[in-house]
PDB file of C-alpha atoms and ligand atoms in Angstrom:
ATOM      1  CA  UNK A 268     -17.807  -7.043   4.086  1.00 67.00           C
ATOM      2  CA  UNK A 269     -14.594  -9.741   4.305  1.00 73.00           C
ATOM      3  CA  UNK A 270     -11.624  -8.610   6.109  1.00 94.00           C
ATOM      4  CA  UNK A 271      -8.768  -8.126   3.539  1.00 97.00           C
ATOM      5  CA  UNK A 272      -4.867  -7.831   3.617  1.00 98.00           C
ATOM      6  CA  UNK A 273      -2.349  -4.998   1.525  1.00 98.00           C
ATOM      7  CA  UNK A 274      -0.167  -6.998  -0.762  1.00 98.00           C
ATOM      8  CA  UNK A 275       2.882  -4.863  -2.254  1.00 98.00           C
ATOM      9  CA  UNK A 276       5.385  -5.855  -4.856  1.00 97.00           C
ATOM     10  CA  UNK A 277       8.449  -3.926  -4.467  1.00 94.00           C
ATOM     11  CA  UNK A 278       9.724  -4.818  -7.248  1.00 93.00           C
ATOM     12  CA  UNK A 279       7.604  -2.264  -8.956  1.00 95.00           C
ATOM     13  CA  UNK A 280       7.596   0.269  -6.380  1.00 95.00           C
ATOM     14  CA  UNK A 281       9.239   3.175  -7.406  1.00 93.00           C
ATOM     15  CA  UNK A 282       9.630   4.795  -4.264  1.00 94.00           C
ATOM     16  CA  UNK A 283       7.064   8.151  -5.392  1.00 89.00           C
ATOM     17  CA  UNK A 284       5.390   8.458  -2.111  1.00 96.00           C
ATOM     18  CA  UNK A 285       1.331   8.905  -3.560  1.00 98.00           C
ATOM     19  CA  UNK A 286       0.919   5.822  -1.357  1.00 98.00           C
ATOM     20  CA  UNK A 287       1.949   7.536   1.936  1.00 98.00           C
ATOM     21  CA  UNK A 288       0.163  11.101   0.525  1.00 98.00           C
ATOM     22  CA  UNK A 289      -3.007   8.983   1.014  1.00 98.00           C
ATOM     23  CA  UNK A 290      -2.893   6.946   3.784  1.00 98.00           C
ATOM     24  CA  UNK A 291       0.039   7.638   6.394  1.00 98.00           C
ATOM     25  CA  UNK A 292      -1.277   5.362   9.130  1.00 98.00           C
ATOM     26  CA  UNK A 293      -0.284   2.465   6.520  1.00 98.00           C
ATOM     27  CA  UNK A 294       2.276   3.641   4.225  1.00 98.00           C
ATOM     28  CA  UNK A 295       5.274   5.071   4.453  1.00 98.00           C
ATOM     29  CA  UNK A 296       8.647   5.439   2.032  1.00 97.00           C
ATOM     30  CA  UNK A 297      11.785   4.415   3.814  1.00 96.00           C
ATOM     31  CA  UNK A 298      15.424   3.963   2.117  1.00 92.00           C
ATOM     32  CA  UNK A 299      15.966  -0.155   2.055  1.00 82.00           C
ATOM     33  CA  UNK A 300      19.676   0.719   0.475  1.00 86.00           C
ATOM     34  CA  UNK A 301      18.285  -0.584  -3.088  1.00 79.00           C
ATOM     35  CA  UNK A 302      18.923   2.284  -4.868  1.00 81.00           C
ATOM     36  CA  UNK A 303      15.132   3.646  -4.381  1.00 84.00           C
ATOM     37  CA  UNK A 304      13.293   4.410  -1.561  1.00 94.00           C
ATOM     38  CA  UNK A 305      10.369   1.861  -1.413  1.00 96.00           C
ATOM     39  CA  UNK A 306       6.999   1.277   0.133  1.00 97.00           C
ATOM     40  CA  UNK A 307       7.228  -0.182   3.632  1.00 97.00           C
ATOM     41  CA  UNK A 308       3.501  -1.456   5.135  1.00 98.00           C
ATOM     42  CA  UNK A 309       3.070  -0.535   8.575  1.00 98.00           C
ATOM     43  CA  UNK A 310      -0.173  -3.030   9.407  1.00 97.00           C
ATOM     44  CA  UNK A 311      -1.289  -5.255   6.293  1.00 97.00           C
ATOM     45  CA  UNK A 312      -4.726  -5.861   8.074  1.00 97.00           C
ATOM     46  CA  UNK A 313      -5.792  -2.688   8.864  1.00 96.00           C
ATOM     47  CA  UNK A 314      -9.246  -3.207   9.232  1.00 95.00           C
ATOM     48  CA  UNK A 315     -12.600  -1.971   7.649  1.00 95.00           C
ATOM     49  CA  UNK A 316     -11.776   1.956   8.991  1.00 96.00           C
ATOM     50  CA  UNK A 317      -8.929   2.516   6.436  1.00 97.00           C
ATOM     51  CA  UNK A 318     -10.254   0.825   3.660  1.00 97.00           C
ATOM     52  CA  UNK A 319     -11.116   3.889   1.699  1.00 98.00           C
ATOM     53  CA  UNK A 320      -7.549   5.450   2.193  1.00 98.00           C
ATOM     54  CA  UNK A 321      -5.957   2.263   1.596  1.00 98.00           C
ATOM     55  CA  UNK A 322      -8.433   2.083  -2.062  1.00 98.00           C
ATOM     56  CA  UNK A 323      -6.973   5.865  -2.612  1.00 98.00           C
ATOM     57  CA  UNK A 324      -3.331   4.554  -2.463  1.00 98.00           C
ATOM     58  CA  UNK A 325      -4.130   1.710  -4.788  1.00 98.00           C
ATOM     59  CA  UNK A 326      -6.050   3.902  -7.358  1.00 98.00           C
ATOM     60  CA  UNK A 327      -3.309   6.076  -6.841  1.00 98.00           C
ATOM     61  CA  UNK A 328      -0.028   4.592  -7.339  1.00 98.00           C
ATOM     62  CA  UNK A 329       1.223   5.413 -10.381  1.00 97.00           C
ATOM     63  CA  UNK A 330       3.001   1.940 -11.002  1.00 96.00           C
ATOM     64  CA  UNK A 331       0.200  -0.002  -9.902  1.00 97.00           C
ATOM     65  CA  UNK A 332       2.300  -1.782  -7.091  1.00 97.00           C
ATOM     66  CA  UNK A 333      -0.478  -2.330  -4.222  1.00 98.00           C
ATOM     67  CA  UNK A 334      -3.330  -4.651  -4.292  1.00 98.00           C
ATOM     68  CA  UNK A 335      -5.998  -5.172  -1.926  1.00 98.00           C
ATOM     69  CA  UNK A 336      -7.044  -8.988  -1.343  1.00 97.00           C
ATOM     70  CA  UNK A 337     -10.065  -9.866   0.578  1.00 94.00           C
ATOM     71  CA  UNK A 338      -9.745 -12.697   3.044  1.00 94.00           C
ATOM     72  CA  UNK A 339     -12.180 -15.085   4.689  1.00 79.00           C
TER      73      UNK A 339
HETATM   74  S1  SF4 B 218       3.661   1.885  -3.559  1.00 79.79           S
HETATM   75 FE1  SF4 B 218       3.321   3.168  -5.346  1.00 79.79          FE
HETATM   76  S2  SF4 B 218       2.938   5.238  -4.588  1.00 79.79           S
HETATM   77 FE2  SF4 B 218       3.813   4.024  -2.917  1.00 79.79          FE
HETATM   78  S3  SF4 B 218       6.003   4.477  -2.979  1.00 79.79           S
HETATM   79 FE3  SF4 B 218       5.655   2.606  -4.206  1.00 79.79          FE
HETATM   80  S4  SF4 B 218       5.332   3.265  -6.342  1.00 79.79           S
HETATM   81 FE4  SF4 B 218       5.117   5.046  -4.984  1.00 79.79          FE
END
């Protein structure tokens, strides 16, 4: 299976948290001084042992704001 990398846009995140609920070794919320809380990525490579948790916090973000892109 390829390696991939976690792509956010904050610009949709919301700052809910579902993210974090599902995988805390990657995501966490933290207060940027935007206005909302947002998604901060701890590791964007995280390797083939988070994958499913990382997949859970994609399905599960209610705005749809993290992608997962497979790389070479
Ligand atoms: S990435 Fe999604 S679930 Fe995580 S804080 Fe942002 S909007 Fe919420």
């Amino acid at each position: 299976m390829p390696d991939y990398k976690i792509e956010v846009d904050l610009l949709l995140c919301q700052g809910h948290g579902v993210c974090a609920d599902e995988c805390p070794e990657i995501f966490e919320v933290v207060d940027m001084g935007t206005g909302y809380p947002k998604v901060k990525v701890r590791n964007d490579r995280p390797g083939e042992a988070l994958r499913g948790k990382v997949q859970d916090a994609v399905d599960y973000c209610p705005n749809r704001t993290i992608r997962i892109v497979d790389i070479d």
